[in-house]
Coordinates of C-alpha atoms in Angstrom, one line a residue:
X14 CA -8.5 -45.1 17.1
X15 CA -8.6 -42.0 14.5
X16 CA -5.6 -40.5 16.9
X17 CA -3.5 -43.3 16.8
X18 CA -3.8 -44.0 13.4
X19 CA -2.7 -40.0 12.1
X20 CA 0.3 -39.9 14.8
X21 CA 0.7 -43.4 12.8
X22 CA 0.8 -41.5 9.3
X23 CA 2.7 -38.0 10.3
X24 CA 6.1 -40.7 11.5
X25 CA 5.7 -43.0 8.2
X26 CA 6.1 -39.2 5.9
X27 CA 9.1 -38.3 7.7
X28 CA 6.8 -35.3 9.7
X29 CA 7.3 -36.7 13.4
X30 CA 9.9 -34.9 15.0
X31 CA 11.1 -37.7 16.6
X32 CA 11.6 -39.9 14.3
X33 CA 13.2 -38.1 11.0
X34 CA 16.0 -39.5 7.9
X35 CA 18.9 -37.5 9.3
X36 CA 20.6 -34.4 8.0
X37 CA 22.0 -32.8 5.2
X38 CA 22.7 -35.0 2.7
X39 CA 22.6 -38.0 3.8
X40 CA 19.4 -37.4 5.4
X41 CA 17.7 -35.3 2.0
X42 CA 19.3 -39.5 0.2
X43 CA 16.8 -41.9 3.2
X44 CA 14.4 -39.7 2.6
X45 CA 13.4 -39.3 -0.5
X46 CA 15.0 -43.6 -0.4
X47 CA 11.5 -43.8 2.3
X48 CA 8.6 -41.3 0.9
X49 CA 9.6 -43.4 -2.7
X50 CA 9.9 -39.7 -4.7
X51 CA 9.4 -36.1 -4.3
X52 CA 7.3 -34.5 -6.6
X53 CA 9.2 -31.5 -8.6
X54 CA 6.9 -28.6 -9.5
X55 CA 7.9 -25.1 -11.3
X56 CA 5.9 -22.7 -9.0
X57 CA 7.6 -20.5 -7.1
X58 CA 6.0 -18.0 -5.5
X59 CA 7.9 -19.8 -2.4
X60 CA 10.8 -22.0 -2.2
X61 CA 9.4 -25.0 -4.5
X62 CA 7.8 -27.7 -4.1
X63 CA 10.6 -30.5 -4.2
X64 CA 12.8 -28.5 -1.7
X65 CA 9.8 -27.4 0.4
X66 CA 9.1 -31.1 0.9
X67 CA 12.6 -31.8 2.1
X68 CA 12.6 -28.7 4.1
X69 CA 10.1 -30.3 6.1
X70 CA 11.4 -34.0 7.7
X71 CA 15.4 -32.7 7.3
X72 CA 17.1 -30.8 9.3
X73 CA 19.9 -29.1 7.7
X74 CA 19.2 -29.8 4.0
X75 CA 20.2 -27.2 1.2
X76 CA 18.5 -26.8 -2.2
X77 CA 22.5 -27.7 -3.6
X78 CA 22.2 -31.4 -1.7
X79 CA 19.8 -32.5 -5.1
X80 CA 21.9 -32.4 -7.7
X81 CA 25.2 -33.8 -5.8
X82 CA 22.9 -36.4 -5.6
X83 CA 22.2 -36.8 -8.4
X84 CA 25.4 -36.8 -9.2
X85 CA 26.3 -39.8 -6.9
X86 CA 24.1 -41.5 -8.3
X87 CA 21.5 -42.5 -5.6
X88 CA 18.7 -40.3 -7.4
X89 CA 17.2 -39.7 -10.5
X90 CA 14.8 -37.9 -12.2
X91 CA 11.8 -39.8 -13.9
X92 CA 7.9 -39.6 -13.9
X93 CA 6.1 -41.2 -10.4
X94 CA 2.2 -40.0 -10.7
X95 CA 4.3 -36.8 -11.6
X96 CA 7.5 -35.7 -12.1
X97 CA 9.3 -36.7 -9.4
X98 CA 13.3 -36.8 -7.6
X99 CA 13.1 -40.7 -7.1
X100 CA 15.9 -43.4 -5.5
X101 CA 17.9 -44.7 -7.8
X102 CA 17.1 -48.6 -6.5
X103 CA 13.7 -48.3 -8.5
X104 CA 15.3 -46.9 -11.2
X105 CA 14.2 -50.8 -13.0
X106 CA 10.6 -49.9 -12.2
X107 CA 10.4 -46.9 -14.6
X108 CA 11.3 -49.0 -17.0
X109 CA 7.9 -50.2 -18.2
X110 CA 6.6 -46.6 -18.8
X111 CA 9.7 -46.4 -20.4
X112 CA 9.1 -49.5 -22.3
X113 CA 5.6 -48.8 -23.2
X114 CA 6.3 -45.2 -24.7
X115 CA 8.7 -46.5 -27.0
X116 CA 6.1 -49.6 -28.5
X117 CA 4.4 -46.3 -29.3
X118 CA 1.9 -47.5 -26.4
X119 CA 1.6 -44.5 -24.5
X120 CA -0.9 -41.6 -26.6
X121 CA 1.5 -38.9 -25.9
X122 CA 3.7 -40.0 -26.9
X123 CA 3.7 -40.9 -31.3
X124 CA 7.0 -39.8 -32.7
X125 CA 9.4 -41.2 -31.5
X126 CA 12.2 -41.2 -34.2
X127 CA 12.7 -37.5 -36.1
X128 CA 15.2 -35.9 -37.5
X129 CA 15.9 -33.4 -34.5
X130 CA 16.0 -36.4 -32.2
X131 CA 18.2 -38.3 -34.1
X132 CA 19.8 -34.6 -33.6
X133 CA 19.6 -34.0 -30.1
X134 CA 21.6 -37.6 -29.6
X135 CA 24.0 -37.0 -31.7
X136 CA 24.8 -34.0 -29.9
X137 CA 24.6 -35.2 -26.7
X138 CA 27.0 -38.3 -27.4
X139 CA 29.6 -36.0 -29.2
X140 CA 29.7 -32.9 -27.4
X141 CA 28.6 -34.0 -23.4
X142 CA 25.8 -32.4 -21.5
X143 CA 23.3 -30.3 -23.0
X144 CA 20.7 -27.6 -22.2
X145 CA 17.7 -27.0 -24.4
X146 CA 19.1 -23.9 -25.5
X147 CA 21.8 -25.6 -26.8
X148 CA 19.5 -27.0 -29.2
X149 CA 17.2 -23.6 -29.9
X150 CA 19.9 -22.6 -32.9
X151 CA 21.5 -23.4 -36.5
X152 CA 21.8 -27.5 -36.1
X153 CA 25.6 -27.5 -37.7
X154 CA 24.2 -30.5 -39.3
X155 CA 20.9 -29.8 -40.7
X156 CA 21.3 -26.4 -41.6
X157 CA 18.1 -26.2 -39.9
X158 CA 16.8 -24.0 -37.6
X159 CA 14.5 -25.2 -34.6
X160 CA 12.8 -23.7 -32.6
X161 CA 11.6 -23.9 -28.8
X162 CA 8.1 -25.6 -28.7
X163 CA 10.0 -28.6 -31.3
X164 CA 12.8 -28.7 -29.1
X165 CA 11.1 -29.2 -25.8
X166 CA 8.8 -31.9 -27.4
X167 CA 11.9 -34.6 -29.0
X168 CA 14.0 -33.6 -25.1
X169 CA 11.0 -34.8 -23.7
X170 CA 9.9 -37.6 -25.3
X171 CA 14.1 -38.9 -25.7
X172 CA 13.7 -38.4 -21.7
X173 CA 10.1 -39.9 -21.3
X174 CA 11.8 -42.7 -23.9
X175 CA 14.9 -43.5 -21.1
X176 CA 17.3 -42.2 -23.9
X177 CA 18.1 -39.7 -22.2
X178 CA 18.4 -38.0 -18.6
X179 CA 18.8 -35.0 -16.2
X180 CA 22.5 -34.8 -14.9
X181 CA 21.2 -31.6 -13.3
X182 CA 19.4 -28.5 -13.0
X183 CA 21.0 -25.1 -13.4
X184 CA 18.1 -23.6 -10.9
X185 CA 15.0 -25.3 -13.0
X186 CA 16.6 -25.2 -16.7
X187 CA 17.2 -29.3 -17.5
X188 CA 20.6 -31.0 -18.1
X189 CA 20.6 -33.4 -20.2
X190 CA 23.1 -37.2 -20.9
X191 CA 22.9 -39.8 -22.2
X192 CA 21.3 -42.5 -19.9
X193 CA 24.0 -44.7 -19.9
X194 CA 25.9 -41.7 -19.1
X195 CA 24.2 -41.1 -16.0
X196 CA 23.3 -45.0 -14.6
X197 CA 25.7 -45.9 -12.5
X198 CA 27.2 -49.4 -13.0
X199 CA 25.6 -53.0 -11.8
X200 CA 22.7 -51.3 -11.5
X201 CA 19.4 -53.4 -12.4
X202 CA 18.3 -53.0 -15.9
X203 CA 15.2 -56.3 -15.8
X204 CA 12.6 -55.2 -17.1
X205 CA 9.8 -55.9 -14.2
X206 CA 6.5 -58.2 -15.1
X207 CA 3.5 -56.8 -13.6
X208 CA 3.2 -58.4 -10.3
X209 CA 6.7 -57.5 -9.4
X210 CA 5.5 -53.3 -9.8
X211 CA 2.4 -53.7 -8.5
X212 CA 4.4 -55.4 -5.4
X213 CA 6.5 -51.7 -5.9
X214 CA 3.7 -49.5 -5.4
X215 CA 2.1 -51.3 -2.7
X216 CA 5.4 -52.0 -0.6
X217 CA 6.5 -47.5 -1.5
X218 CA 2.1 -46.9 -0.6
X219 CA 2.6 -49.0 2.5
X220 CA 6.6 -47.4 4.3
X221 CA 5.5 -43.7 3.2
X222 CA 2.1 -43.9 4.5
X223 CA 1.2 -46.7 6.9
X224 CA -2.3 -45.7 6.8
X225 CA -3.4 -45.9 2.8
X226 CA -6.3 -46.7 0.6
X227 CA -6.8 -49.0 -2.3
X228 CA -7.5 -45.4 -4.3
X229 CA -4.2 -44.5 -3.2
X230 CA -2.4 -47.9 -4.3
X231 CA -4.2 -47.4 -7.6
X232 CA -3.6 -43.6 -8.2
X233 CA -2.9 -43.2 -11.7
X234 CA -2.6 -46.6 -12.3
X235 CA -5.1 -48.3 -14.7
X236 CA -6.2 -51.4 -16.1
X237 CA -8.1 -54.5 -15.1
X238 CA -4.8 -56.4 -14.9
X239 CA -3.0 -54.0 -12.7
X240 CA -6.5 -53.8 -10.1
X241 CA -6.3 -57.6 -9.5
X242 CA -2.3 -57.8 -9.5
X243 CA -3.0 -55.3 -6.6
X244 CA -5.8 -56.9 -5.9
X245 CA -4.0 -59.8 -5.2
X246 CA -0.8 -58.6 -3.1
X247 CA -3.7 -56.7 -0.3
X248 CA -5.5 -59.8 0.4
X249 CA -1.9 -61.8 0.7
X250 CA -1.2 -59.2 3.0
X251 CA -4.3 -59.2 5.2
X252 CA -4.1 -62.8 5.9
X253 CA -1.0 -62.8 7.0
X254 CA -1.8 -60.2 9.5
X255 CA 0.3 -57.7 8.5
X256 CA -2.2 -55.5 6.8
X257 CA -5.5 -54.9 8.6
X258 CA -8.5 -53.0 7.1
X259 CA -10.6 -50.4 9.1
X260 CA -13.5 -47.8 8.9
X261 CA -12.5 -44.1 9.9
X262 CA -14.1 -42.5 11.7
X263 CA -15.7 -40.8 7.6
X264 CA -16.8 -44.3 6.8
X265 CA -13.3 -44.5 4.4
X266 CA -12.0 -47.6 4.1
X267 CA -8.8 -48.1 4.8
X268 CA -5.8 -50.0 5.6
X269 CA -3.1 -50.1 8.2
X270 CA 0.6 -51.3 9.0
X271 CA 0.3 -53.9 11.5
X272 CA 3.7 -53.7 12.2
X273 CA 4.2 -49.7 12.1
X274 CA 1.0 -49.2 14.0
X275 CA 2.3 -51.1 16.8
X276 CA 6.0 -49.4 16.9
X277 CA 5.0 -46.2 16.2
X278 CA 6.4 -43.6 18.7
X279 CA 5.0 -40.5 20.3
X280 CA 4.3 -37.6 18.1
X281 CA 6.2 -34.8 18.6
X282 CA 4.5 -31.6 19.7
X283 CA 5.6 -29.3 16.3
X284 CA 3.7 -26.8 14.1
X285 CA 4.5 -27.5 9.8
X286 CA 3.9 -24.9 7.0
X287 CA 3.6 -28.1 4.8
X288 CA 4.0 -27.9 0.2
X289 CA 0.5 -28.1 -1.5
X290 CA 2.4 -31.1 -3.0
X291 CA 3.3 -33.4 -0.2
X292 CA 3.3 -36.3 -0.4
X293 CA 1.2 -36.7 3.3
X294 CA -1.5 -34.0 1.4
X295 CA -1.5 -34.9 -2.5
X296 CA -3.4 -37.7 -1.6
X297 CA -7.2 -35.5 -1.4
X298 CA -9.4 -38.5 -0.2
X299 CA -7.4 -39.5 2.2
X300 CA -6.1 -36.6 3.6
X301 CA -9.7 -35.7 4.1
X302 CA -10.9 -38.9 5.3
X303 CA -7.9 -39.3 7.3
X304 CA -7.4 -35.5 8.6
X305 CA -10.9 -34.2 8.1
X306 CA -8.9 -31.9 6.4
X307 CA -10.8 -30.7 2.7
X308 CA -7.5 -28.7 0.6
X309 CA -7.4 -27.6 -2.8
X310 CA -4.8 -25.1 -4.6
X311 CA -6.6 -22.7 -6.0
X312 CA -3.5 -21.7 -8.0
X313 CA -5.6 -23.8 -10.7
X314 CA -8.6 -21.7 -9.4
X315 CA -10.1 -18.2 -11.4
X316 CA -8.8 -15.1 -8.9
X317 CA -12.5 -14.1 -8.3
X318 CA -13.4 -17.7 -7.4
X319 CA -10.3 -18.4 -4.6
X320 CA -11.5 -18.7 -1.2
X321 CA -7.7 -18.9 0.4
X322 CA -5.7 -17.3 -2.0
X323 CA -3.8 -18.5 -5.1
X324 CA -1.0 -20.7 -3.7
X325 CA -2.4 -21.7 1.0
X326 CA -0.2 -23.3 2.1
X327 CA -1.2 -26.1 4.4
X328 CA -0.5 -26.1 9.0
X329 CA -0.3 -29.2 11.0
X330 CA 0.1 -28.4 14.3
X331 CA 0.6 -32.0 15.1
X332 CA -1.6 -34.4 14.3
X333 CA -4.1 -31.9 12.8
X334 CA -4.5 -29.4 10.3
X335 CA -5.7 -26.1 11.4
X336 CA -4.8 -24.0 9.1
X337 CA -3.9 -21.8 5.2
X338 CA -1.8 -19.5 5.0
X339 CA -0.9 -18.0 1.9
X340 CA 2.8 -16.3 1.0
X341 CA 5.3 -14.8 -1.1
X342 CA 8.7 -14.7 -1.2
X343 CA 9.6 -10.7 -2.1
X344 CA 13.1 -12.8 -2.4
X345 CA 15.3 -9.4 -4.1
X346 CA 13.7 -7.6 -1.0
X347 CA 14.7 -9.9 1.3
X348 CA 10.5 -10.2 2.9
X349 CA 8.6 -12.5 3.3
X350 CA 4.7 -11.5 3.4
X351 CA 2.1 -13.6 4.8
X352 CA -0.8 -12.4 2.1
X353 CA -3.7 -14.3 4.3
X354 CA -4.2 -17.0 7.1
X355 CA -7.1 -18.9 7.3
X356 CA -7.8 -21.1 10.4
X357 CA -10.0 -24.7 10.2
X358 CA -12.9 -24.5 12.7
X359 CA -11.4 -27.4 14.7
X360 CA -10.0 -27.5 18.1
X361 CA -6.4 -26.6 18.7
X362 CA -4.4 -25.1 21.2
X363 CA -4.3 -21.3 20.2
X364 CA -1.4 -19.6 21.9
X365 CA 1.2 -21.9 20.9
X366 CA -0.2 -22.6 17.5
X367 CA 0.5 -19.0 17.2
X368 CA 4.3 -19.3 18.8
X369 CA 5.3 -22.1 16.7
X370 CA 3.9 -20.2 13.8
X371 CA 5.8 -17.9 14.6
X372 CA 9.4 -19.8 14.3
X373 CA 7.5 -21.5 11.8
X374 CA 7.2 -18.5 9.5
X375 CA 11.1 -17.5 10.6
X376 CA 12.9 -20.9 9.4
X377 CA 10.9 -20.7 6.4
X378 CA 11.4 -17.2 5.2
X379 CA 15.5 -18.0 6.1
X380 CA 14.8 -21.0 3.8
X381 CA 13.2 -19.2 0.7
X382 CA 16.0 -16.6 1.3
X383 CA 14.6 -13.2 3.0
X384 CA 15.5 -12.2 6.3
X385 CA 12.8 -9.5 6.7
X386 CA 8.5 -10.8 7.6
X387 CA 5.9 -9.3 6.9
X388 CA 3.5 -11.0 9.3
X389 CA 0.8 -8.2 10.1
X390 CA -2.0 -10.4 9.0
X391 CA -1.1 -13.7 11.5
X392 CA -1.1 -10.6 14.4
X393 CA -3.8 -9.3 13.2
X394 CA -5.6 -12.9 13.7
X395 CA -4.5 -13.9 17.3
X396 CA -6.3 -11.4 18.3
X397 CA -9.4 -12.1 16.5
X398 CA -11.7 -14.4 19.5
X399 CA -12.5 -16.0 15.5
X400 CA -13.0 -15.1 11.9
X401 CA -10.5 -15.7 8.7
X402 CA -8.3 -12.4 7.4
X403 CA -7.6 -12.5 3.6

């Protein structure tokens, strides 16, 4: 049963090569709509997380696809459990956070009106889309110089309130416009009730994961009212037989989409280098309980305490996380360097793994803008019976 559940989880995530969301721009849109969100991250040791997650699922994915979909009003940027790209069809569910911020209910956003914020809105309304740097100089109407930090704080507050939206990115630099000029006509802008919001979170999690936990359903959601609403939704789906409770071999209690399990296709063999922010990896308790893989990103750990490397990437072979690899893209030199490779203490097909890893590394290096792969570390590990090198 555990193997079947892992196959289901991988297929629902779009990581089963036989069940991909499609190619190119259309496939990118379908992947984001199916996953519910793709997390944005600024770390660039290798290609940034939002691009990496989509590249892992969408053949022919290009970094330009995200700006194209934002421009076409198919996706938007806002907050899920972190900064993310989300389907435009789900925009109304972001209104609850926007409304809470506008009403002063979020302790992180207390200054909701200031001369700088009014200046920003007036200039964007008059001049069109602008970047933070456009405000970090003398403001014509006030004859005052705004510093970088106040400008960015004001822009972030206006963005989180829903008054400004990001209409495109130039690299990682955000370009802001008025929300009413970014949103498509006819979009549902009704503020969802708590029950509607809980149902949205439940549906998104069930669709994207197939196997999920209670903690996953409530990820960063707090309060008894939300817990009660989610419990009622979960209980209703279990009563109807759509969802079934299981206890994994690890002892972790989980819930399974019964229909999706019945329809799950066979898992096609593959080796995939995944992002530390990949949707299948981000829920650490589930990752450990379902896949037996204990993982944390060590870029936030002191160098002296790192075990696997600054930005080690999980490697999935078929339905098992078998290794971690730390890489660096030297883009100016066109060289992709493998800094370390650590094999997990699990059973796996060793020769097929290394053959698949070589192919995956070449493809990933190309995606990172590198034509040369320095994988001497991989060769050293390959010719060992056991052990680790780093």
